[in-house]
């Protein structure tokens, strides 16, 4: 029963946000700062995660295919495609559910329990327009850029790991990666990242916006936002794979 | 004029108060008093439709607050300024920007006009030159003052104060009381002050509403309150006098 109530509340929040999305002047300033916080400030963690995901995947793929049956360039094919279709978006999504999701829910939760959201409303602001829309839009716009960054770094990580470990030279890795490169895989990855951006930011906004109960309440909201963000990344990943592949 | 008619509020099965009715005339300063947890702040949030009642009405200058559409409500809310209990300052921006915040979004004022108005508002609350300070570096009393400056910046018709002196030392409390009186006099504002501080009530209020036992137990002028024979109110006043003497 509580889940249904929460889903209703979440839907209502999104409906309110959608209705006031045209009030651009209200959230213009916030939108730019959210682009920076969600996008620019996430680049280091995304570079790190993407790079090592590609590197580890190369080492493990080479270990599993340690046979003369396949050309070594197959490692590049598998790593390239795995990163583009799945890993860059999903691992990036899970990392951002922690980093971005936790920040948003904590920020809004603290604003709620310290009456800053009430203060906004009491001044005549639409707090949903002011707080929720820029964060969700930043998620939708910035996650694809972070996906492209993660994917690029994953492939670079794979190339470097392969070359340094003596598994396969960079040129051979690229031959394999190019052989099984389909542009629609990138489109699929971008679609995934847009959906993940929306899911993570909207859930975090919802949990933070309706936080209650002081510091403990904000802590609970942040935990729930992060956990739900991760769960829904995995869930939507499955749904998108089933529908789009 | 604000008319509260038969207001009833509960959270789940927990009844806060029922059938609360009273009227606040323009230019008056009303103190809403009662024990902690009796629903004073809940009442204040109803006056700005931050909370909605189970039943009853609040009529503000002939308009039923709870029948307004959201866009009408946003216009109505601009006629109110609120000082929240914890001041509710935006901690990501400076003191100046906190006060300038409503001006930037709701007026077409130039940067120079905004600066003049903010400085004037800060001067009114005796905080000249504090605009550059981070809100986190302000003391409790200063935060309340900034809250008042922000609340009056759009020249509201009604000013609501939620526990303006709670957590402050007696001297700072006195300064805040003087500020409330000064605001009411100089800006011709109708003020509603939520408090349990009887010293504040005697300093600032003309009328008093006493909430107890989940209802409005007593309503009248400060002079009449002193002669009241309402037992809960007498207990409340006696306890407050005892506390003042001990302090």
mmCIF file of C-alpha atoms in Angstrom, chain A residues 49-226:
data_model
loop_
_atom_site.group_PDB
_atom_site.id
_atom_site.type_symbol
_atom_site.label_atom_id
_atom_site.label_comp_id
_atom_site.label_asym_id
_atom_site.label_seq_id
_atom_site.Cartn_x
_atom_site.Cartn_y
_atom_site.Cartn_z
ATOM 1 C CA UNK A 49 35.467 3.970 -13.780
ATOM 2 C CA UNK A 50 35.377 3.775 -17.576
ATOM 3 C CA UNK A 51 39.127 3.324 -17.919
ATOM 4 C CA UNK A 52 39.437 0.499 -15.392
ATOM 5 C CA UNK A 53 36.280 -1.235 -16.577
ATOM 6 C CA UNK A 54 37.804 -1.444 -20.064
ATOM 7 C CA UNK A 55 41.198 -2.474 -18.702
ATOM 8 C CA UNK A 56 39.835 -5.251 -16.462
ATOM 9 C CA UNK A 57 37.461 -6.466 -19.155
ATOM 10 C CA UNK A 58 40.375 -6.793 -21.601
ATOM 11 C CA UNK A 59 42.470 -8.780 -19.143
ATOM 12 C CA UNK A 60 39.584 -11.099 -18.226
ATOM 13 C CA UNK A 61 38.424 -11.605 -21.815
ATOM 14 C CA UNK A 62 41.981 -12.459 -22.860
ATOM 15 C CA UNK A 63 42.233 -14.893 -19.942
ATOM 16 C CA UNK A 64 38.971 -16.621 -20.914
ATOM 17 C CA UNK A 65 39.887 -16.807 -24.610
ATOM 18 C CA UNK A 66 43.442 -17.988 -24.087
ATOM 19 C CA UNK A 67 43.331 -20.378 -27.022
ATOM 20 C CA UNK A 68 44.539 -20.500 -30.630
ATOM 21 C CA UNK A 69 40.969 -21.012 -31.888
ATOM 22 C CA UNK A 70 40.330 -17.242 -32.154
ATOM 23 C CA UNK A 71 42.482 -14.396 -33.413
ATOM 24 C CA UNK A 72 43.597 -12.169 -30.572
ATOM 25 C CA UNK A 73 41.743 -9.226 -32.167
ATOM 26 C CA UNK A 74 38.523 -10.841 -30.936
ATOM 27 C CA UNK A 75 39.369 -9.388 -27.520
ATOM 28 C CA UNK A 76 39.003 -5.906 -29.008
ATOM 29 C CA UNK A 77 35.674 -6.869 -30.566
ATOM 30 C CA UNK A 78 34.245 -8.235 -27.337
ATOM 31 C CA UNK A 79 35.548 -5.431 -25.143
ATOM 32 C CA UNK A 80 34.481 -2.685 -27.579
ATOM 33 C CA UNK A 81 30.969 -3.989 -28.039
ATOM 34 C CA UNK A 82 30.446 -4.860 -24.362
ATOM 35 C CA UNK A 83 31.471 -1.374 -23.358
ATOM 36 C CA UNK A 84 29.339 0.400 -25.950
ATOM 37 C CA UNK A 85 26.200 -1.678 -25.459
ATOM 38 C CA UNK A 86 26.265 -2.357 -21.751
ATOM 39 C CA UNK A 87 29.102 -1.465 -19.453
ATOM 40 C CA UNK A 88 29.700 2.234 -20.106
ATOM 41 C CA UNK A 89 26.022 3.027 -19.564
ATOM 42 C CA UNK A 90 25.260 0.624 -16.710
ATOM 43 C CA UNK A 91 28.428 0.967 -14.643
ATOM 44 C CA UNK A 92 28.357 4.714 -15.266
ATOM 45 C CA UNK A 93 24.689 4.710 -14.195
ATOM 46 C CA UNK A 94 25.408 2.798 -10.993
ATOM 47 C CA UNK A 95 28.294 5.090 -10.101
ATOM 48 C CA UNK A 96 26.191 8.171 -10.815
ATOM 49 C CA UNK A 97 23.270 6.769 -8.807
ATOM 50 C CA UNK A 98 25.653 7.037 -5.873
ATOM 51 C CA UNK A 99 27.349 10.300 -6.704
ATOM 52 C CA UNK A 100 24.619 12.360 -8.351
ATOM 53 C CA UNK A 101 21.629 10.648 -6.720
ATOM 54 C CA UNK A 102 23.009 10.971 -3.207
ATOM 55 C CA UNK A 103 23.923 14.623 -3.731
ATOM 56 C CA UNK A 104 20.480 15.560 -5.072
ATOM 57 C CA UNK A 105 18.505 13.747 -2.387
ATOM 58 C CA UNK A 106 20.708 15.099 0.410
ATOM 59 C CA UNK A 107 20.517 18.637 -0.946
ATOM 60 C CA UNK A 108 16.737 18.641 -1.362
ATOM 61 C CA UNK A 109 16.198 16.677 1.857
ATOM 62 C CA UNK A 110 18.195 19.219 3.846
ATOM 63 C CA UNK A 111 16.270 22.033 2.179
ATOM 64 C CA UNK A 112 13.022 20.307 3.130
ATOM 65 C CA UNK A 113 13.814 19.686 6.803
ATOM 66 C CA UNK A 114 15.339 23.150 7.274
ATOM 67 C CA UNK A 115 12.174 24.705 5.783
ATOM 68 C CA UNK A 116 14.021 26.175 2.790
ATOM 69 C CA UNK A 117 11.500 24.572 0.422
ATOM 70 C CA UNK A 118 8.664 26.043 2.509
ATOM 71 C CA UNK A 119 10.447 29.394 2.313
ATOM 72 C CA UNK A 120 10.558 29.154 -1.481
ATOM 73 C CA UNK A 121 6.853 28.286 -1.649
ATOM 74 C CA UNK A 122 5.938 31.016 0.820
ATOM 75 C CA UNK A 123 7.646 33.600 -1.403
ATOM 76 C CA UNK A 124 5.441 32.544 -4.307
ATOM 77 C CA UNK A 125 7.907 30.254 -6.073
ATOM 78 C CA UNK A 126 6.895 26.963 -7.591
ATOM 79 C CA UNK A 127 9.499 24.901 -5.751
ATOM 80 C CA UNK A 128 9.107 21.968 -8.144
ATOM 81 C CA UNK A 129 9.956 24.184 -11.104
ATOM 82 C CA UNK A 130 12.821 25.742 -9.231
ATOM 83 C CA UNK A 131 14.383 22.608 -7.756
ATOM 84 C CA UNK A 132 13.240 19.483 -9.583
ATOM 85 C CA UNK A 133 13.187 20.484 -13.258
ATOM 86 C CA UNK A 134 16.817 21.680 -13.534
ATOM 87 C CA UNK A 135 18.117 18.561 -11.797
ATOM 88 C CA UNK A 136 16.131 16.145 -13.956
ATOM 89 C CA UNK A 137 16.972 18.052 -17.155
ATOM 90 C CA UNK A 138 20.647 18.065 -16.189
ATOM 91 C CA UNK A 139 20.467 14.284 -15.751
ATOM 92 C CA UNK A 140 18.798 13.782 -19.128
ATOM 93 C CA UNK A 141 21.258 16.091 -20.934
ATOM 94 C CA UNK A 142 24.501 15.227 -19.146
ATOM 95 C CA UNK A 143 24.298 11.444 -18.774
ATOM 96 C CA UNK A 144 24.733 10.841 -22.547
ATOM 97 C CA UNK A 145 27.883 12.978 -22.481
ATOM 98 C CA UNK A 146 29.140 11.006 -19.494
ATOM 99 C CA UNK A 147 28.278 7.780 -21.336
ATOM 100 C CA UNK A 148 30.375 8.823 -24.334
ATOM 101 C CA UNK A 149 33.220 9.734 -21.947
ATOM 102 C CA UNK A 150 32.960 6.408 -20.105
ATOM 103 C CA UNK A 151 32.831 4.433 -23.374
ATOM 104 C CA UNK A 152 35.831 6.269 -24.828
ATOM 105 C CA UNK A 153 37.823 5.779 -21.653
ATOM 106 C CA UNK A 154 36.787 2.105 -21.504
ATOM 107 C CA UNK A 155 38.186 1.475 -24.967
ATOM 108 C CA UNK A 156 41.346 3.442 -24.191
ATOM 109 C CA UNK A 157 41.694 1.450 -20.933
ATOM 110 C CA UNK A 158 41.272 -1.791 -22.885
ATOM 111 C CA UNK A 159 43.878 -0.777 -25.475
ATOM 112 C CA UNK A 160 46.411 0.234 -22.820
ATOM 113 C CA UNK A 161 45.824 -2.838 -20.632
ATOM 114 C CA UNK A 162 46.135 -5.132 -23.659
ATOM 115 C CA UNK A 163 49.348 -3.484 -24.826
ATOM 116 C CA UNK A 164 50.972 -3.188 -21.388
ATOM 117 C CA UNK A 165 50.129 -6.785 -20.446
ATOM 118 C CA UNK A 166 51.375 -8.038 -23.827
ATOM 119 C CA UNK A 167 47.994 -9.592 -24.723
ATOM 120 C CA UNK A 168 47.564 -7.794 -28.038
ATOM 121 C CA UNK A 169 48.984 -4.659 -29.649
ATOM 122 C CA UNK A 170 46.853 -1.518 -29.835
ATOM 123 C CA UNK A 171 46.455 -1.787 -33.600
ATOM 124 C CA UNK A 172 45.115 -5.329 -33.332
ATOM 125 C CA UNK A 173 42.697 -4.310 -30.563
ATOM 126 C CA UNK A 174 41.358 -1.561 -32.839
ATOM 127 C CA UNK A 175 40.994 -3.963 -35.773
ATOM 128 C CA UNK A 176 38.802 -6.173 -33.613
ATOM 129 C CA UNK A 177 36.866 -3.272 -32.161
ATOM 130 C CA UNK A 178 36.198 -1.795 -35.624
ATOM 131 C CA UNK A 179 35.140 -5.122 -37.094
ATOM 132 C CA UNK A 180 32.163 -5.413 -34.759
ATOM 133 C CA UNK A 181 31.415 -1.720 -34.388
ATOM 134 C CA UNK A 182 27.806 -0.841 -35.194
ATOM 135 C CA UNK A 183 26.699 2.795 -34.817
ATOM 136 C CA UNK A 184 23.318 1.628 -33.518
ATOM 137 C CA UNK A 185 25.118 0.213 -30.453
ATOM 138 C CA UNK A 186 26.169 3.750 -29.580
ATOM 139 C CA UNK A 187 22.615 4.979 -30.150
ATOM 140 C CA UNK A 188 21.383 2.213 -27.852
ATOM 141 C CA UNK A 189 23.929 3.233 -25.210
ATOM 142 C CA UNK A 190 22.886 6.870 -25.471
ATOM 143 C CA UNK A 191 19.196 5.967 -25.144
ATOM 144 C CA UNK A 192 20.057 3.933 -22.055
ATOM 145 C CA UNK A 193 22.022 6.791 -20.537
ATOM 146 C CA UNK A 194 19.161 9.245 -21.126
ATOM 147 C CA UNK A 195 16.750 6.869 -19.389
ATOM 148 C CA UNK A 196 19.199 6.289 -16.532
ATOM 149 C CA UNK A 197 19.721 10.046 -16.190
ATOM 150 C CA UNK A 198 15.988 10.565 -15.891
ATOM 151 C CA UNK A 199 15.414 7.643 -13.515
ATOM 152 C CA UNK A 200 18.281 8.501 -11.144
ATOM 153 C CA UNK A 201 17.621 12.237 -10.903
ATOM 154 C CA UNK A 202 13.834 11.989 -10.693
ATOM 155 C CA UNK A 203 13.941 9.339 -7.951
ATOM 156 C CA UNK A 204 16.532 11.351 -6.000
ATOM 157 C CA UNK A 205 14.480 14.525 -6.362
ATOM 158 C CA UNK A 206 11.378 12.701 -5.180
ATOM 159 C CA UNK A 207 13.099 11.182 -2.147
ATOM 160 C CA UNK A 208 14.756 14.470 -1.179
ATOM 161 C CA UNK A 209 11.720 16.650 -1.845
ATOM 162 C CA UNK A 210 9.513 14.567 0.443
ATOM 163 C CA UNK A 211 12.151 13.873 3.120
ATOM 164 C CA UNK A 212 11.031 14.328 6.706
ATOM 165 C CA UNK A 213 12.338 13.757 10.223
ATOM 166 C CA UNK A 214 15.510 15.829 10.553
ATOM 167 C CA UNK A 215 19.016 14.502 9.962
ATOM 168 C CA UNK A 216 17.907 10.876 10.228
ATOM 169 C CA UNK A 217 15.165 11.526 7.680
ATOM 170 C CA UNK A 218 17.642 13.045 5.228
ATOM 171 C CA UNK A 219 19.934 10.037 5.760
ATOM 172 C CA UNK A 220 17.067 7.657 5.054
ATOM 173 C CA UNK A 221 16.039 9.619 1.965
ATOM 174 C CA UNK A 222 19.598 9.523 0.622
ATOM 175 C CA UNK A 223 19.963 5.791 1.255
ATOM 176 C CA UNK A 224 16.619 5.067 -0.392
ATOM 177 C CA UNK A 225 17.411 7.311 -3.358
ATOM 178 C CA UNK A 226 20.745 5.577 -3.948
#
